[in-house]
mmCIF file of C-alpha atoms in Angstrom:
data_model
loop_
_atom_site.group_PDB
_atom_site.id
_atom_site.type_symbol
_atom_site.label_atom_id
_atom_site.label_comp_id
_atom_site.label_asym_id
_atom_site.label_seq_id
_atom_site.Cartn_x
_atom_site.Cartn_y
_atom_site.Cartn_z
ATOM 1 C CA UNK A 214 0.000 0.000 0.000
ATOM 2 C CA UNK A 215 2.674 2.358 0.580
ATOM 3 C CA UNK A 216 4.090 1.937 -2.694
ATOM 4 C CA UNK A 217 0.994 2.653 -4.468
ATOM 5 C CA UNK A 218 0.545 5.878 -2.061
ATOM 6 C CA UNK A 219 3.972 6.779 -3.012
ATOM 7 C CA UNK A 220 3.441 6.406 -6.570
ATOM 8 C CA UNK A 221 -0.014 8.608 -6.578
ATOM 9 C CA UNK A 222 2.112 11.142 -4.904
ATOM 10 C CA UNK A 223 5.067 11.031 -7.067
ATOM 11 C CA UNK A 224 2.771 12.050 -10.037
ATOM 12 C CA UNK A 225 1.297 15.558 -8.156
ATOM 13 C CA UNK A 226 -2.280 14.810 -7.936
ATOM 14 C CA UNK A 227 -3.337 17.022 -5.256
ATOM 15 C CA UNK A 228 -5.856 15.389 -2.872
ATOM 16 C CA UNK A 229 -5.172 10.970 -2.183
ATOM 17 C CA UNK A 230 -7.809 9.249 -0.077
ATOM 18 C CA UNK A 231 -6.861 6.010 1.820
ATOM 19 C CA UNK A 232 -10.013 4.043 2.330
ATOM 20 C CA UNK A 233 -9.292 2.192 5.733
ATOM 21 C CA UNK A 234 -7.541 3.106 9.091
ATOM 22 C CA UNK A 235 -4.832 0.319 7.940
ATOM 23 C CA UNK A 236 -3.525 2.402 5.797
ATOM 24 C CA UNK A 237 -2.937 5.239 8.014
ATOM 25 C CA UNK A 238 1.042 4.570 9.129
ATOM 26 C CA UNK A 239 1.852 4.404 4.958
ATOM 27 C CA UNK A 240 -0.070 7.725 4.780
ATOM 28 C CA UNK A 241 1.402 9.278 7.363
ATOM 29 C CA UNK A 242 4.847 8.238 6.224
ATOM 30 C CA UNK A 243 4.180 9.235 2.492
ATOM 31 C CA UNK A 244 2.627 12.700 3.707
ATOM 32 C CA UNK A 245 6.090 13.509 5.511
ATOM 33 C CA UNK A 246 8.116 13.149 1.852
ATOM 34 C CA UNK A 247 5.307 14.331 -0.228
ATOM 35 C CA UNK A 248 4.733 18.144 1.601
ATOM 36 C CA UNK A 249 2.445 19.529 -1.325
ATOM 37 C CA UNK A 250 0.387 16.622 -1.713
ATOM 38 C CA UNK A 251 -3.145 16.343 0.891
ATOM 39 C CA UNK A 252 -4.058 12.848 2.236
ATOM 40 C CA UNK A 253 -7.445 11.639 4.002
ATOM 41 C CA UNK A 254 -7.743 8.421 5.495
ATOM 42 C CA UNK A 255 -10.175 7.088 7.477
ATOM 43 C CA UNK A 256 -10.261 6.395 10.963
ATOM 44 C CA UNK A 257 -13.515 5.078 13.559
ATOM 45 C CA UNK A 258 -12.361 7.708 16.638
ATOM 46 C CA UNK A 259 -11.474 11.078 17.619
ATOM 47 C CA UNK A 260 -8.087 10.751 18.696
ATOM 48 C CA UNK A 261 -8.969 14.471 20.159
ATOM 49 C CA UNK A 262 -11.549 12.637 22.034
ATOM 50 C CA UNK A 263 -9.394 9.724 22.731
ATOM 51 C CA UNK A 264 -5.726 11.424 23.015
ATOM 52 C CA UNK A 265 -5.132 8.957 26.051
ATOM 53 C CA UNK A 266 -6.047 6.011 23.778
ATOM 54 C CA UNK A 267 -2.203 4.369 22.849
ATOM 55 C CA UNK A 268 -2.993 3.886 19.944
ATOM 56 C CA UNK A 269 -5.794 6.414 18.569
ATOM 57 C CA UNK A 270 -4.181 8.956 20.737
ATOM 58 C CA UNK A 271 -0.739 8.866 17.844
ATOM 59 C CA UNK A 272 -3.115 10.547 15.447
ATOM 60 C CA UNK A 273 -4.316 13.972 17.070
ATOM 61 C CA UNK A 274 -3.252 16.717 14.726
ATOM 62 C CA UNK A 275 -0.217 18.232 16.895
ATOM 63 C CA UNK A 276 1.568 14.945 15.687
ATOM 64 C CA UNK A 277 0.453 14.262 12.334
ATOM 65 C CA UNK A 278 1.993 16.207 9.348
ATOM 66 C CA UNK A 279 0.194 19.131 8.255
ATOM 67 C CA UNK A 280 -1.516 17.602 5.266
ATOM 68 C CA UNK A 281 -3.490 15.411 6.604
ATOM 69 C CA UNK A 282 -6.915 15.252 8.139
ATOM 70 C CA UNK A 283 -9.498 12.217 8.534
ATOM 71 C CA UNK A 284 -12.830 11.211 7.273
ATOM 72 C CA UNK A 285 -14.748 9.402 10.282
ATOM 73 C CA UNK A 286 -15.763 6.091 9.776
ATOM 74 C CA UNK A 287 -18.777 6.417 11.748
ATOM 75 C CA UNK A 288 -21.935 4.670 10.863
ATOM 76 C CA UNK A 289 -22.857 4.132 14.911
ATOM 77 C CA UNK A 290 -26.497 6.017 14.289
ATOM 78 C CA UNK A 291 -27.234 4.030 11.165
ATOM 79 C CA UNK A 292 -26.344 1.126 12.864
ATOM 80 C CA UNK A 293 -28.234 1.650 15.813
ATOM 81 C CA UNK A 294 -31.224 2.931 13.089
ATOM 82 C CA UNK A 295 -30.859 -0.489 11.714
ATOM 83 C CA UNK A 296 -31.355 -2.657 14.811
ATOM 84 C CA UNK A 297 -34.136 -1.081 15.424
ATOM 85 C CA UNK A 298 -35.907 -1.680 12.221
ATOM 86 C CA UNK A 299 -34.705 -5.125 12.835
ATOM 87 C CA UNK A 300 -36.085 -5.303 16.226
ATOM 88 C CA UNK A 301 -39.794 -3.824 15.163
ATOM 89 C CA UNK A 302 -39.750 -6.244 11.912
ATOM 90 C CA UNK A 303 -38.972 -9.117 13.619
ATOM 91 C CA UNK A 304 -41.774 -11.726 14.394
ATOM 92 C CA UNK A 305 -40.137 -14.603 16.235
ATOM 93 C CA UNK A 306 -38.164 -11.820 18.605
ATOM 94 C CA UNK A 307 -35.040 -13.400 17.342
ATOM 95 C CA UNK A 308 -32.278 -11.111 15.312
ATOM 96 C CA UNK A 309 -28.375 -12.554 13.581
ATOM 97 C CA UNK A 310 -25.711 -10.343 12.950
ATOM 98 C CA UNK A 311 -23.059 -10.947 10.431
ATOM 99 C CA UNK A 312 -19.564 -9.925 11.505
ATOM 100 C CA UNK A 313 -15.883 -10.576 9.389
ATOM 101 C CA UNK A 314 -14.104 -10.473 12.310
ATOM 102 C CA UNK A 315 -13.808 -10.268 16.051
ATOM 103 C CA UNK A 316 -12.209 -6.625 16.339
ATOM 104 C CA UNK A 317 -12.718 -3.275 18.239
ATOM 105 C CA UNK A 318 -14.320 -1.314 15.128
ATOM 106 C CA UNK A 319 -16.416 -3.949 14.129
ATOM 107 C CA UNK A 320 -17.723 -4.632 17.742
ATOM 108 C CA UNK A 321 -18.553 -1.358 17.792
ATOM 109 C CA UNK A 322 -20.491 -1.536 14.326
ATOM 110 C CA UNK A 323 -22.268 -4.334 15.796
ATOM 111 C CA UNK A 324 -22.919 -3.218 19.092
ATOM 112 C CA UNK A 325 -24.743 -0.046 18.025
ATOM 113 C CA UNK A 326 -26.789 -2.223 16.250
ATOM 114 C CA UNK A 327 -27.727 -4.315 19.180
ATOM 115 C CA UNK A 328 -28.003 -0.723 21.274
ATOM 116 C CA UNK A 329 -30.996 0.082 18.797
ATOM 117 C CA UNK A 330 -33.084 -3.038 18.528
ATOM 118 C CA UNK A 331 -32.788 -3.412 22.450
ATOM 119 C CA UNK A 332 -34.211 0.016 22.440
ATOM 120 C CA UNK A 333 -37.350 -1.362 20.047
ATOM 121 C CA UNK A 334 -37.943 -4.596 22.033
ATOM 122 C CA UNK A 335 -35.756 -4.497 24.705
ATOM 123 C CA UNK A 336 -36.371 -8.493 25.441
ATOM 124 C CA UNK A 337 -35.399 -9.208 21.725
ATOM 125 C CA UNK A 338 -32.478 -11.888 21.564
ATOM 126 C CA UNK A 339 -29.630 -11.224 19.325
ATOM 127 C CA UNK A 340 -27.038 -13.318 17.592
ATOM 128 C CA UNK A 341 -23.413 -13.471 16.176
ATOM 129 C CA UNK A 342 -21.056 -15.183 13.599
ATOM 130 C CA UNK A 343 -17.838 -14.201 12.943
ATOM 131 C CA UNK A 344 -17.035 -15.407 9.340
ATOM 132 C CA UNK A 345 -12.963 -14.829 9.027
ATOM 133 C CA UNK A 346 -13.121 -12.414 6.015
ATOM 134 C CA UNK A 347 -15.266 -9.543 4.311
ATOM 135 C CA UNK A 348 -15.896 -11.358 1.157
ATOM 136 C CA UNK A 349 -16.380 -15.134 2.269
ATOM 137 C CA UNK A 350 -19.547 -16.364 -0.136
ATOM 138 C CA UNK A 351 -19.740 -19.987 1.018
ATOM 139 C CA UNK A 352 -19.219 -18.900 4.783
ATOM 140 C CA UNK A 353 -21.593 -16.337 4.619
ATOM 141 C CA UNK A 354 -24.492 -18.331 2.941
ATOM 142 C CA UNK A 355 -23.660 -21.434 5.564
ATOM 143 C CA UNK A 356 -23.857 -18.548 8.767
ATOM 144 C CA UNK A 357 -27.246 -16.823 7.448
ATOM 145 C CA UNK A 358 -28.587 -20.496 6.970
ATOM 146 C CA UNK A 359 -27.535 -21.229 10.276
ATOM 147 C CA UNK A 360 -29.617 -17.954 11.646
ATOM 148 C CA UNK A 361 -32.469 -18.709 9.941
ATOM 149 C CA UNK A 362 -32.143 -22.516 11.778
ATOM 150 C CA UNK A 363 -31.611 -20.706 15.172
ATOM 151 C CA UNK A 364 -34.995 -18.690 14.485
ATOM 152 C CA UNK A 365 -33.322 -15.399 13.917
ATOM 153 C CA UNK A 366 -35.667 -14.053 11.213
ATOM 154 C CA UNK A 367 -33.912 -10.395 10.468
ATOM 155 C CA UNK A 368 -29.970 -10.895 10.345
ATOM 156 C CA UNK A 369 -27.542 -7.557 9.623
ATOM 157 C CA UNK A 370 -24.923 -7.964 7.533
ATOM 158 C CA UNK A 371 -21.132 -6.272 7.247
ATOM 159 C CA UNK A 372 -20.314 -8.599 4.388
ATOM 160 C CA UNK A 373 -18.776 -6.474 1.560
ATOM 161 C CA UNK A 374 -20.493 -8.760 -1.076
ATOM 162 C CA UNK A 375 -24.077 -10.016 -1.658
ATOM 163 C CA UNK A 376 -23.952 -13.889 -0.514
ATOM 164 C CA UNK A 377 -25.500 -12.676 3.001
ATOM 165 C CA UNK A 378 -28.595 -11.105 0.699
ATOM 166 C CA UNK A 379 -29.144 -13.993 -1.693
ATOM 167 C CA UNK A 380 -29.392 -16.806 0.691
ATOM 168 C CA UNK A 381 -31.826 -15.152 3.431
ATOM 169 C CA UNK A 382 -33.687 -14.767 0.471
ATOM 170 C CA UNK A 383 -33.681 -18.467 -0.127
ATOM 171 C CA UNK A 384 -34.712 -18.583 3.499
ATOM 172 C CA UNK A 385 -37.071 -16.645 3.334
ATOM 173 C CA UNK A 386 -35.832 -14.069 6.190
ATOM 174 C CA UNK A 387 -34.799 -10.364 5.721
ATOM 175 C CA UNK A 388 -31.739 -8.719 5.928
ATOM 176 C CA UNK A 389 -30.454 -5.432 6.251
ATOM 177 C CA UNK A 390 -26.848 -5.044 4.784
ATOM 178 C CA UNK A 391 -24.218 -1.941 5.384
ATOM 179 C CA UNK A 392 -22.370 0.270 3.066
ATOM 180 C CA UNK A 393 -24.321 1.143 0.490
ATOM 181 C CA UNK A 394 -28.119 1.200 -0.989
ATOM 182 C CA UNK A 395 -28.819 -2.596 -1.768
ATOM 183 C CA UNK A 396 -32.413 -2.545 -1.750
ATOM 184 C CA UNK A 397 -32.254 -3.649 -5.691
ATOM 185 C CA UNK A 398 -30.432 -7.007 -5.200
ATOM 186 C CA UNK A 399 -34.184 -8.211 -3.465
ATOM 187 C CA UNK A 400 -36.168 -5.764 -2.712
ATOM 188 C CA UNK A 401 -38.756 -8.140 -1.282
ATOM 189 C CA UNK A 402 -35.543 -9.194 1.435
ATOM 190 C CA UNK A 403 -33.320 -6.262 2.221
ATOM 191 C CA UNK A 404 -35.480 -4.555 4.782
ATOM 192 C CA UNK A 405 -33.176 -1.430 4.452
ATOM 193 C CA UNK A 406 -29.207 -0.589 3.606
ATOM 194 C CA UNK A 407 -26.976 1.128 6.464
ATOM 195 C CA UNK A 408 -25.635 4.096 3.348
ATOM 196 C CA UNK A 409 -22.287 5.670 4.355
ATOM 197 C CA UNK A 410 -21.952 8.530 1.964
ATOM 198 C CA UNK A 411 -18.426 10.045 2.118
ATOM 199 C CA UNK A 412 -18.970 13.044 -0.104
ATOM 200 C CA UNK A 413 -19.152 15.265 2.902
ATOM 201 C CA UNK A 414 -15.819 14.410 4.292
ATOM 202 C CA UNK A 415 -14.205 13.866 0.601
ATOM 203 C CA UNK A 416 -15.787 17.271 -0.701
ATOM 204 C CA UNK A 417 -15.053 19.492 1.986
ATOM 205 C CA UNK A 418 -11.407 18.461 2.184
ATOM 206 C CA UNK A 419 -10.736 18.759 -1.505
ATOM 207 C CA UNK A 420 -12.548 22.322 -1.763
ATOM 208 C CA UNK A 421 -9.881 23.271 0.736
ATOM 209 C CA UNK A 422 -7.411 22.266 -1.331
ATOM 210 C CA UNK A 423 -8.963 23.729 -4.501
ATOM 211 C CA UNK A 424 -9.286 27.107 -2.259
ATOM 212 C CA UNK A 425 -6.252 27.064 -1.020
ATOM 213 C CA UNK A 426 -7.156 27.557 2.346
ATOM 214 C CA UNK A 427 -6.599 23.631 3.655
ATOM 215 C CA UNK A 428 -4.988 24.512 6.962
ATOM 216 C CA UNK A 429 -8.182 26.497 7.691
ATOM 217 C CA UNK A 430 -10.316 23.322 6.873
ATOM 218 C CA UNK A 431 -7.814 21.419 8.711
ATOM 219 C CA UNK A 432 -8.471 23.371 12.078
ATOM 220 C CA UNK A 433 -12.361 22.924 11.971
ATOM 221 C CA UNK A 434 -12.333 19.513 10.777
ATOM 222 C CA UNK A 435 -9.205 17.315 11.366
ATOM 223 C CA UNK A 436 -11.615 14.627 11.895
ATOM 224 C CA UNK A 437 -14.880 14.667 9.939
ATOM 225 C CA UNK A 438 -17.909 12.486 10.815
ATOM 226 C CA UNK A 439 -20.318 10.951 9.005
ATOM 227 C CA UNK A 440 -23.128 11.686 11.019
ATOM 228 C CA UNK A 441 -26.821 11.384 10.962
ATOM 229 C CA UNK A 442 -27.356 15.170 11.278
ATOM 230 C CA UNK A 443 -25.246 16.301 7.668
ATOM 231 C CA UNK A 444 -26.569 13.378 6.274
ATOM 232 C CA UNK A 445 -24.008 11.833 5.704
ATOM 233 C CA UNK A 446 -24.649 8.319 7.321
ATOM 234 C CA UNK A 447 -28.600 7.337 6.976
ATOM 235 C CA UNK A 448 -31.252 4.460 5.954
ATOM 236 C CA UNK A 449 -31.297 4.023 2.250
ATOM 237 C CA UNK A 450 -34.459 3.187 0.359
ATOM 238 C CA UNK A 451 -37.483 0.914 1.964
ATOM 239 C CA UNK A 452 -38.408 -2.504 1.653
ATOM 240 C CA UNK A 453 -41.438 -3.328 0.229
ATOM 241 C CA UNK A 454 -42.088 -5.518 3.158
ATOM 242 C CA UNK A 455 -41.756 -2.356 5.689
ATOM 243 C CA UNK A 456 -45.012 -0.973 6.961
ATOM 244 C CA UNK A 457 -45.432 2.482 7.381
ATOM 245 C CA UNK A 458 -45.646 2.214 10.881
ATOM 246 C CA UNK A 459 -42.297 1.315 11.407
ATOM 247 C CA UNK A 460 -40.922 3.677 9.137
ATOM 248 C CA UNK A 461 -42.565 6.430 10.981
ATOM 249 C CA UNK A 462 -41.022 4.691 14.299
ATOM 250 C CA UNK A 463 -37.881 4.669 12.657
ATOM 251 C CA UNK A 464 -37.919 8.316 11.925
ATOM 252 C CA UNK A 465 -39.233 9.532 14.888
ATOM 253 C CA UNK A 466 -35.806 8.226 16.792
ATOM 254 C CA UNK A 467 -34.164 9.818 13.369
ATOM 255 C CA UNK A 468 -34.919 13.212 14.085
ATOM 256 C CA UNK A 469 -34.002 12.291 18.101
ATOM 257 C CA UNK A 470 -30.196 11.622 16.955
ATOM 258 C CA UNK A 471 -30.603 14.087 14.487
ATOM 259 C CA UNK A 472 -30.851 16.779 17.437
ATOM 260 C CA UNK A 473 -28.886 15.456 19.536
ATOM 261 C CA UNK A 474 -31.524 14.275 22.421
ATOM 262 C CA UNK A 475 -30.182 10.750 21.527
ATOM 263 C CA UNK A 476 -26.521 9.853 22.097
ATOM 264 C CA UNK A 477 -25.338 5.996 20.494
ATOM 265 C CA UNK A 478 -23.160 4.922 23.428
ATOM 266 C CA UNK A 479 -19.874 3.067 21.847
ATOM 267 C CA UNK A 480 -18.392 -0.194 23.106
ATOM 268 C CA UNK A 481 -15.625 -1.725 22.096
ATOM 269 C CA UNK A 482 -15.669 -5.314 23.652
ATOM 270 C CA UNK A 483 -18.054 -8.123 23.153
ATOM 271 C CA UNK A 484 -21.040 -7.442 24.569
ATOM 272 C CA UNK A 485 -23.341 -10.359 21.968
ATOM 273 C CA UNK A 486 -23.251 -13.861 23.094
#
């Protein structure tokens, strides 16, 4: 990865964006040799807000180089958005999550997901498979089958492909994936999509740079959010088997987070058994 970042850099494009926290130490070392070029990378926490943190805490802006800021990989309300349209669809009381890996940022994608359909149904059970990989078809179809065997009948998926979506539809259950807007691989399955949009982050940065006033932008927003409230993390495009009802429920705890009268508390360790 560093090579590649390298090579970008060498040619003088202006703005390079680094699509995972893993790539932050190649970023960081590229930035340092490549002065004139602007990097983003992503990154789940506020090392502001978590300076103590040994490891988030490297990344507050007195100790990064001067070109770089980071886009906030921060779907927590969606999430939480999601279990609870999960929670108020669910007729056997019974929910599955799919999960790559056992890790700190993906707990916490999972665990604001359980945070919101506890809040729905609050004696709803909730399930979890790890499946070793974000693009694992055969795993993934074999762990939603499993789900659907267990009585989960709504399962949440942060599969990067569409296995999860193809075989609850063989199963007849829904599913709710992450990332994008889904809804048209089966719109009579996918409940709803968890839709990071990044053209907040992305945009603002490279209008600084087009403006030439990036150390300005940098000040304001060394780490940018996606958040609920710009829009930038939301609930893509209905189900046909979602009722109005629970869209308007949905909505209602929308505007909450929205506002700010609703807080997604973030955990890092296991908390689903």
């Amino acid at each position: 990865a560093e090579k590649i970042i390298r090579n970008w850099a060498a040619r003088g494009v202006d703005v390079i964006f680094a699509h995972s926290d893993i790539y932050l130490e190649q970023v960081v070392t590229v930035a340092k040799q490549f002065p004139k070029v602007h990097f983003i990378c992503e990154l789940q926490l506020d090392p502001r807000e978590y300076a103590s943190d040994p490891e988030t805490g490297k990344y507050t802006p007195d100790k990064m180089p001067a070109n770089v800021v980071l886009a906030g990989d921060t779907p927590w309300e969606g999430n939480y958005l999601a279990g609870y349209t999960a929670a108020l669809m669910s007729k056997k009381n019974k929910l599955g999550i799919l999960q790559p890996f056992e890790a700190p940022p993906l707990n916490r994608y999972s665990n604001c997901f359980y945070f919101g359909a506890k809040a729905a149904k609050p004696d709803i059970e909730v399930k979890v498979i790890y499946i070793g990989d974000y693009i694992a078809p055969a795993e993934t179809r074999d762990a939603v089958n499993s789900l659907a065997q267990q009585g989960c009948d709504v399962v949440f998926s942060q599969m990067d492909d569409n296995a999860a979506i193809l075989e609850a539809k063989a199963k007849g259950i829904y599913l709710i994936p992450m990332y994008m807007d889904k809804l048209e691989v089966a719109p009579a399955t996918v409940l709803t999509s968890v839709v990071m949009d990044w053209t907040t982050p992305l945009l603002g940065a490279i209008e600084a740079v087009a403006k030439k006033n990036f150390a300005a932008y940098r000040k304001q927003w060394y780490f940018r959010p996606l958040t609920a409230k710009d829009g930038s993390i939301y609930l893509g495009k209905w189900g046909s088997a979602v009722p109005d009802s629970v869209k308007k429920a949905v909505a209602d705890v929308e505007k909450k987070l929205k506002s700010g009268a609703l807080k997604v508390e973030l955990v890092n360790e296991v908390i689903i058994k």
